[in-house]
Each structure stands twice: as structure tokens, then as C-alpha cells.
PDB file of C-alpha atoms in Angstrom:
ATOM      1  CA  MET P 417      75.965 162.251  40.381  1.00 66.00           C
ATOM      2  CA  THR P 418      76.499 161.055  43.958  1.00 93.00           C
ATOM      3  CA  ARG P 419      77.833 157.554  44.478  1.00 96.00           C
ATOM      4  CA  ILE P 420      77.319 155.111  47.334  1.00 97.00           C
ATOM      5  CA  LEU P 421      78.980 151.807  48.162  1.00 98.00           C
ATOM      6  CA  VAL P 422      76.685 148.935  49.191  1.00 98.00           C
ATOM      7  CA  ILE P 423      77.908 146.120  51.428  1.00 98.00           C
ATOM      8  CA  GLY P 424      75.867 143.116  52.522  1.00 98.00           C
ATOM      9  CA  GLU P 425      76.284 140.277  54.984  1.00 97.00           C
ATOM     10  CA  ASP P 426      75.102 137.927  52.228  1.00 98.00           C
ATOM     11  CA  ALA P 427      73.768 137.964  48.669  1.00 98.00           C
ATOM     12  CA  LEU P 428      70.200 138.794  49.689  1.00 98.00           C
ATOM     13  CA  CYS P 429      71.328 141.705  51.870  1.00 98.00           C
ATOM     14  CA  CYS P 430      73.299 142.989  48.866  1.00 98.00           C
ATOM     15  CA  ALA P 431      70.226 142.834  46.621  1.00 98.00           C
ATOM     16  CA  LEU P 432      68.143 144.674  49.226  1.00 98.00           C
ATOM     17  CA  GLY P 433      70.813 147.344  49.583  1.00 98.00           C
ATOM     18  CA  GLU P 434      70.926 147.929  45.829  1.00 98.00           C
ATOM     19  CA  ARG P 435      67.161 148.183  45.596  1.00 98.00           C
ATOM     20  CA  LEU P 436      66.943 150.532  48.576  1.00 98.00           C
ATOM     21  CA  VAL P 437      69.445 152.873  46.936  1.00 98.00           C
ATOM     22  CA  ALA P 438      67.454 152.820  43.685  1.00 97.00           C
ATOM     23  CA  ILE P 439      64.181 153.589  45.477  1.00 97.00           C
ATOM     24  CA  CYS P 440      65.313 155.955  48.245  1.00 97.00           C
ATOM     25  CA  LEU P 441      68.108 157.826  46.475  1.00 97.00           C
ATOM     26  CA  PRO P 442      66.933 158.527  42.913  1.00 94.00           C
ATOM     27  CA  GLY P 443      69.726 159.976  40.838  1.00 93.00           C
ATOM     28  CA  TRP P 444      72.439 158.271  42.885  1.00 96.00           C
ATOM     29  CA  ARG P 445      74.468 155.378  41.545  1.00 96.00           C
ATOM     30  CA  LEU P 446      76.472 152.531  43.013  1.00 97.00           C
ATOM     31  CA  ALA P 447      80.164 153.278  43.532  1.00 96.00           C
ATOM     32  CA  GLY P 448      81.056 149.848  42.200  1.00 94.00           C
ATOM     33  CA  PRO P 449      80.016 146.213  42.496  1.00 97.00           C
ATOM     34  CA  THR P 450      78.151 145.480  45.713  1.00 98.00           C
ATOM     35  CA  ILE P 451      80.373 143.745  48.273  1.00 98.00           C
ATOM     36  CA  ASP P 452      79.057 140.429  49.607  1.00 98.00           C
ATOM     37  CA  THR P 453      81.115 139.646  52.709  1.00 98.00           C
ATOM     38  CA  ARG P 454      79.607 136.134  52.903  1.00 97.00           C
ATOM     39  CA  GLY P 455      79.027 136.308  56.625  1.00 95.00           C
ATOM     40  CA  VAL P 456      79.408 138.425  59.726  1.00 93.00           C
ATOM     41  CA  THR P 457      82.858 137.059  60.553  1.00 94.00           C
ATOM     42  CA  LYS P 458      84.300 138.832  57.507  1.00 95.00           C
ATOM     43  CA  LEU P 459      82.065 141.878  57.724  1.00 96.00           C
ATOM     44  CA  LEU P 460      82.850 142.955  61.281  1.00 94.00           C
ATOM     45  CA  PRO P 461      86.653 143.270  60.958  1.00 95.00           C
ATOM     46  CA  ALA P 462      86.205 145.348  57.794  1.00 94.00           C
ATOM     47  CA  LEU P 463      83.838 147.934  59.318  1.00 94.00           C
ATOM     48  CA  PRO P 464      86.572 150.395  60.414  1.00 92.00           C
ATOM     49  CA  ARG P 465      87.854 150.416  56.835  1.00 93.00           C
ATOM     50  CA  TYR P 466      84.358 151.056  55.471  1.00 93.00           C
ATOM     51  CA  ALA P 467      83.860 153.836  58.033  1.00 92.00           C
ATOM     52  CA  GLN P 468      87.058 155.467  56.807  1.00 91.00           C
ATOM     53  CA  GLN P 469      85.853 155.173  53.228  1.00 93.00           C
ATOM     54  CA  ALA P 470      82.500 156.743  54.179  1.00 93.00           C
ATOM     55  CA  GLU P 471      84.361 159.681  55.716  1.00 91.00           C
ATOM     56  CA  ARG P 472      86.843 160.269  52.897  1.00 91.00           C
ATOM     57  CA  VAL P 473      85.480 158.805  49.664  1.00 93.00           C
ATOM     58  CA  GLN P 474      81.713 158.220  49.468  1.00 95.00           C
ATOM     59  CA  PRO P 475      78.762 157.153  51.624  1.00 96.00           C
ATOM     60  CA  VAL P 476      78.540 153.469  52.545  1.00 97.00           C
ATOM     61  CA  LEU P 477      75.362 151.456  53.139  1.00 97.00           C
ATOM     62  CA  CYS P 478      75.823 148.183  55.021  1.00 97.00           C
ATOM     63  CA  ILE P 479      72.937 145.724  55.444  1.00 98.00           C
ATOM     64  CA  ALA P 480      73.051 142.803  57.893  1.00 97.00           C
ATOM     65  CA  ASP P 481      70.699 140.527  59.863  1.00 97.00           C
ATOM     66  CA  THR P 482      69.996 140.812  63.579  1.00 95.00           C
ATOM     67  CA  ASP P 483      69.504 137.033  63.853  1.00 90.00           C
ATOM     68  CA  GLY P 484      67.215 137.555  66.825  1.00 89.00           C
ATOM     69  CA  GLN P 485      69.414 140.059  68.660  1.00 92.00           C
ATOM     70  CA  CYS P 486      68.453 143.612  69.585  1.00 91.00           C
ATOM     71  CA  PRO P 487      69.335 145.966  66.689  1.00 90.00           C
ATOM     72  CA  VAL P 488      70.187 148.808  69.088  1.00 89.00           C
ATOM     73  CA  ASP P 489      72.640 146.585  70.961  1.00 92.00           C
ATOM     74  CA  LEU P 490      74.135 145.327  67.717  1.00 90.00           C
ATOM     75  CA  LEU P 491      74.595 148.861  66.437  1.00 87.00           C
ATOM     76  CA  ALA P 492      76.428 149.800  69.628  1.00 87.00           C
ATOM     77  CA  GLN P 493      78.653 146.717  69.356  1.00 89.00           C
ATOM     78  CA  TRP P 494      79.372 146.968  65.649  1.00 89.00           C
ATOM     79  CA  ARG P 495      79.798 150.699  65.134  1.00 83.00           C
ATOM     80  CA  PRO P 496      83.487 151.603  64.759  1.00 76.00           C
ATOM     81  CA  ILE P 497      84.895 153.984  67.374  1.00 65.00           C
ATOM     82  CA  ARG P 498      85.412 156.601  64.675  1.00 66.00           C
ATOM     83  CA  THR P 499      82.253 156.597  62.581  1.00 69.00           C
ATOM     84  CA  ALA P 500      81.397 158.926  59.724  1.00 69.00           C
ATOM     85  CA  HIS P 501      77.780 160.101  59.483  1.00 81.00           C
ATOM     86  CA  CYS P 502      77.809 158.709  55.939  1.00 91.00           C
ATOM     87  CA  LEU P 503      78.242 155.126  57.151  1.00 93.00           C
ATOM     88  CA  LEU P 504      74.737 153.675  57.306  1.00 95.00           C
ATOM     89  CA  LEU P 505      74.767 150.447  59.262  1.00 95.00           C
ATOM     90  CA  ARG P 506      71.269 148.960  59.038  1.00 96.00           C
ATOM     91  CA  PHE P 507      69.850 145.707  60.407  1.00 97.00           C
ATOM     92  CA  ALA P 508      67.006 143.607  59.025  1.00 97.00           C
ATOM     93  CA  VAL P 509      64.889 142.239  61.883  1.00 96.00           C
ATOM     94  CA  ALA P 510      65.315 139.319  62.170  1.00 94.00           C
ATOM     95  CA  GLU P 511      66.722 138.428  58.746  1.00 97.00           C
ATOM     96  CA  ALA P 512      66.813 139.859  55.233  1.00 98.00           C
ATOM     97  CA  GLU P 513      63.979 137.469  54.369  1.00 98.00           C
ATOM     98  CA  SER P 514      61.631 139.361  56.708  1.00 98.00           C
ATOM     99  CA  TRP P 515      62.110 142.479  54.562  1.00 98.00           C
ATOM    100  CA  VAL P 516      61.534 140.452  51.398  1.00 98.00           C
ATOM    101  CA  ILE P 517      58.205 139.010  52.569  1.00 98.00           C
ATOM    102  CA  ALA P 518      57.176 142.381  54.029  1.00 98.00           C
ATOM    103  CA  ASP P 519      56.217 143.315  50.472  1.00 98.00           C
ATOM    104  CA  ARG P 520      53.317 140.901  50.798  1.00 98.00           C
ATOM    105  CA  GLU P 521      51.778 141.533  47.379  1.00 98.00           C
ATOM    106  CA  GLY P 522      55.107 141.359  45.566  1.00 98.00           C
ATOM    107  CA  ALA P 523      56.313 138.273  47.432  1.00 98.00           C
ATOM    108  CA  ALA P 524      53.010 136.460  46.894  1.00 98.00           C
ATOM    109  CA  GLN P 525      53.291 137.039  43.170  1.00 98.00           C
ATOM    110  CA  ALA P 526      56.988 136.139  42.988  1.00 98.00           C
ATOM    111  CA  LEU P 527      56.551 132.939  44.999  1.00 98.00           C
ATOM    112  CA  ALA P 528      53.218 132.096  43.365  1.00 98.00           C
ATOM    113  CA  ILE P 529      51.455 131.597  46.688  1.00 98.00           C
ATOM    114  CA  PRO P 530      48.243 133.011  48.216  1.00 98.00           C
ATOM    115  CA  LEU P 531      48.647 136.467  49.754  1.00 98.00           C
ATOM    116  CA  THR P 532      46.931 135.247  52.922  1.00 98.00           C
ATOM    117  CA  ARG P 533      49.927 133.033  53.782  1.00 97.00           C
ATOM    118  CA  LEU P 534      52.252 135.996  54.223  1.00 98.00           C
ATOM    119  CA  PRO P 535      52.531 137.518  57.718  1.00 98.00           C
ATOM    120  CA  HIS P 536      51.329 141.032  58.534  1.00 98.00           C
ATOM    121  CA  ARG P 537      54.192 141.514  61.031  1.00 97.00           C
ATOM    122  CA  PRO P 538      57.287 140.016  59.395  1.00 98.00           C
ATOM    123  CA  ASP P 539      59.688 141.588  61.923  1.00 97.00           C
ATOM    124  CA  GLU P 540      58.094 139.404  64.589  1.00 96.00           C
ATOM    125  CA  GLU P 541      58.668 136.142  62.709  1.00 96.00           C
ATOM    126  CA  PRO P 542      61.188 134.042  64.695  1.00 94.00           C
ATOM    127  CA  ASP P 543      62.608 132.355  61.573  1.00 96.00           C
ATOM    128  CA  PRO P 544      61.665 134.247  58.391  1.00 97.00           C
ATOM    129  CA  LYS P 545      64.026 132.220  56.202  1.00 97.00           C
ATOM    130  CA  ARG P 546      62.367 128.961  57.217  1.00 97.00           C
ATOM    131  CA  LEU P 547      58.947 130.524  56.658  1.00 98.00           C
ATOM    132  CA  LEU P 548      59.971 131.647  53.188  1.00 98.00           C
ATOM    133  CA  LEU P 549      61.247 128.156  52.383  1.00 98.00           C
ATOM    134  CA  THR P 550      58.002 126.605  53.627  1.00 97.00           C
ATOM    135  CA  LEU P 551      56.017 128.974  51.441  1.00 97.00           C
ATOM    136  CA  ALA P 552      58.234 128.350  48.412  1.00 98.00           C
ATOM    137  CA  ALA P 553      57.820 124.587  48.831  1.00 97.00           C
ATOM    138  CA  ARG P 554      54.063 125.089  48.323  1.00 96.00           C
ATOM    139  CA  SER P 555      54.407 127.364  45.300  1.00 98.00           C
ATOM    140  CA  ARG P 556      52.188 126.877  42.277  1.00 98.00           C
ATOM    141  CA  LYS P 557      55.331 127.201  40.140  1.00 97.00           C
ATOM    142  CA  ARG P 558      57.482 124.123  39.813  1.00 97.00           C
ATOM    143  CA  VAL P 559      60.671 126.141  39.284  1.00 97.00           C
ATOM    144  CA  ILE P 560      60.152 127.894  42.629  1.00 97.00           C
ATOM    145  CA  ARG P 561      59.523 124.633  44.466  1.00 97.00           C
ATOM    146  CA  GLU P 562      62.542 122.922  42.928  1.00 97.00           C
ATOM    147  CA  GLU P 563      65.122 125.728  42.884  1.00 98.00           C
ATOM    148  CA  LEU P 564      64.420 127.798  46.008  1.00 98.00           C
ATOM    149  CA  VAL P 565      64.192 124.780  48.292  1.00 97.00           C
ATOM    150  CA  SER P 566      66.823 122.057  48.648  1.00 97.00           C
ATOM    151  CA  SER P 567      65.648 118.636  47.495  1.00 94.00           C
ATOM    152  CA  ILE P 568      67.853 117.029  50.165  1.00 95.00           C
ATOM    153  CA  ASP P 569      66.757 119.120  53.150  1.00 95.00           C
ATOM    154  CA  ARG P 570      63.499 121.089  52.813  1.00 91.00           C
ATOM    155  CA  ASN P 571      64.654 123.424  55.600  1.00 92.00           C
ATOM    156  CA  LYS P 572      67.617 124.650  53.538  1.00 96.00           C
ATOM    157  CA  PRO P 573      67.843 126.890  50.472  1.00 97.00           C
ATOM    158  CA  GLY P 574      68.176 125.310  47.051  1.00 97.00           C
ATOM    159  CA  SER P 575      70.720 126.192  44.372  1.00 97.00           C
ATOM    160  CA  GLY P 576      68.480 128.913  42.912  1.00 98.00           C
ATOM    161  CA  TYR P 577      67.581 130.602  46.205  1.00 98.00           C
ATOM    162  CA  ASN P 578      69.731 133.723  45.831  1.00 97.00           C
ATOM    163  CA  LEU P 579      69.188 133.859  42.072  1.00 97.00           C
ATOM    164  CA  HIS P 580      65.379 133.963  42.246  1.00 98.00           C
ATOM    165  CA  LEU P 581      65.055 136.112  45.368  1.00 98.00           C
ATOM    166  CA  GLY P 582      67.759 138.496  44.173  1.00 98.00           C
ATOM    167  CA  ALA P 583      66.016 138.925  40.821  1.00 98.00           C
ATOM    168  CA  PHE P 584      62.696 139.644  42.548  1.00 98.00           C
ATOM    169  CA  VAL P 585      64.228 142.160  44.948  1.00 98.00           C
ATOM    170  CA  ARG P 586      66.204 144.037  42.289  1.00 97.00           C
ATOM    171  CA  SER P 587      63.295 144.268  39.840  1.00 96.00           C
ATOM    172  CA  HIS P 588      59.956 144.183  41.660  1.00 97.00           C
ATOM    173  CA  TRP P 589      60.340 144.442  45.451  1.00 98.00           C
ATOM    174  CA  ASP P 590      58.527 147.545  46.739  1.00 98.00           C
ATOM    175  CA  ALA P 591      60.446 148.893  49.739  1.00 98.00           C
ATOM    176  CA  ARG P 592      57.890 151.565  50.598  1.00 97.00           C
ATOM    177  CA  ARG P 593      55.018 149.081  50.582  1.00 98.00           C
ATOM    178  CA  ALA P 594      57.094 146.643  52.624  1.00 98.00           C
ATOM    179  CA  ALA P 595      57.991 149.391  55.111  1.00 98.00           C
ATOM    180  CA  LEU P 596      54.314 149.733  56.024  1.00 98.00           C
ATOM    181  CA  VAL P 597      54.447 146.394  57.869  1.00 98.00           C
ATOM    182  CA  SER P 598      58.145 146.246  58.804  1.00 98.00           C
ATOM    183  CA  PRO P 599      59.223 148.845  61.388  1.00 97.00           C
ATOM    184  CA  SER P 600      62.918 147.980  60.959  1.00 97.00           C
ATOM    185  CA  LEU P 601      62.651 148.565  57.209  1.00 98.00           C
ATOM    186  CA  ALA P 602      60.688 151.780  57.727  1.00 98.00           C
ATOM    187  CA  ARG P 603      63.523 153.128  59.894  1.00 97.00           C
ATOM    188  CA  THR P 604      66.047 152.106  57.254  1.00 97.00           C
ATOM    189  CA  VAL P 605      64.133 153.797  54.428  1.00 98.00           C
ATOM    190  CA  LYS P 606      63.895 156.999  56.471  1.00 97.00           C
ATOM    191  CA  ARG P 607      67.601 156.925  57.315  1.00 95.00           C
ATOM    192  CA  ILE P 608      68.665 156.338  53.704  1.00 97.00           C
ATOM    193  CA  GLU P 609      66.413 159.116  52.421  1.00 96.00           C
ATOM    194  CA  ALA P 610      67.890 161.476  55.020  1.00 94.00           C
ATOM    195  CA  LEU P 611      71.343 160.833  53.584  1.00 92.00           C
ATOM    196  CA  ALA P 612      70.496 162.907  50.508  1.00 86.00           C
ATOM    197  CA  SER P 613      70.242 166.070  52.631  1.00 82.00           C
ATOM    198  CA  MET P 614      73.610 165.406  54.307  1.00 78.00           C
ATOM    199  CA  ILE P 615      75.671 165.357  51.124  1.00 71.00           C
TER     200      ILE P 615
END
């Protein structure tokens, strides 16, 4: 059985990476616990090491946010000088949350909100995290309203943000359905699936 290491800029990116492997690479398994770098400042310096691991040990999937920057430019800036073809560096446009809400049906059910409130072009949302928080604050479920959104600042995640979203992504998020409305996710799905033919 082929193994792959998943690395994420944050907890939500990690959950998305795990789910993408499960959906796009059936029969593969994770090489170990997913690595949450807790931010770009720790992720970037480690990329050469992950590239080396992708070349010598096993494929590596790294998920990060573009935060409004051009993904092509970011890829050129981030990619280590020596890069193995088995290092998949993929960017969610503009944030991991845009991929989460791209599964409109799944997100509507998980957040207990009307489907009509979810955007048809999530990659074009300027602040998908804020949108998700706004939607969660109007949820029909009290636990979503109280745990996903901070009670102190409604524009910030609550203590259960990663817990609830991570659980949804790992269990119910449909990457292929989401890819229909998210071009950046569609490219990522295609690239991950192509990895199977390279090994």
C-alpha cells in the first residue's frame, strides 16, 4: 500500500488534505499523523526538507491558503529549487474555507443554514472565513452558533471552529462535488489523482 505524508498550513488545511487523499487516492494511506505547521512562517522554511522526503521516502501533499495572492506566483516563490515530482504543493483560493463551502449541499447541512446562502463561486469570495463565520452565526443549531463563532468577537472563530469543521471535512465533505464550483480545488483533485500513475 502506497503512503503519503500530508502537511497543512493550519488545522483545516490538514483536514482537507486527509480527505482529498481518501477520495482521490483510494487504497493509499497516510504515512503518519498529518503535520499542522500552524502558519506559513513555519511551513516555508521546512519545504526543502519535505521536498527531499518526497524524493527519497514517500509523496508529500502540502495544502496552504493563497490569502488573496496569485497561486501561480506563490508556487514559483515557494517551490524549493530542487523539487521532486512527488511533492504536491497546492493552494486553496483564497482560503481553505472556500473549499469547505464549495461543497454547498454538504456545508449547508453541516452548518444548518439554507443552501441559497452559499456562494456559487467560492474562489471569488474575498474573505471566505468571514463569510463562513457569518453563516455559522445564523445557524439553526445552537451548538454551531456558539462554538464556531467567538462570543467576544463575531468576526473570529470560536473554540470549536476547527473541531466542527474538521469533523465535517473528514466525514462528509464531497471534494468532487465541491470541485464543480471551485476551479482551484478542481485543479488540486486532478493533480492528486495523477499522482497514482507516477508511483
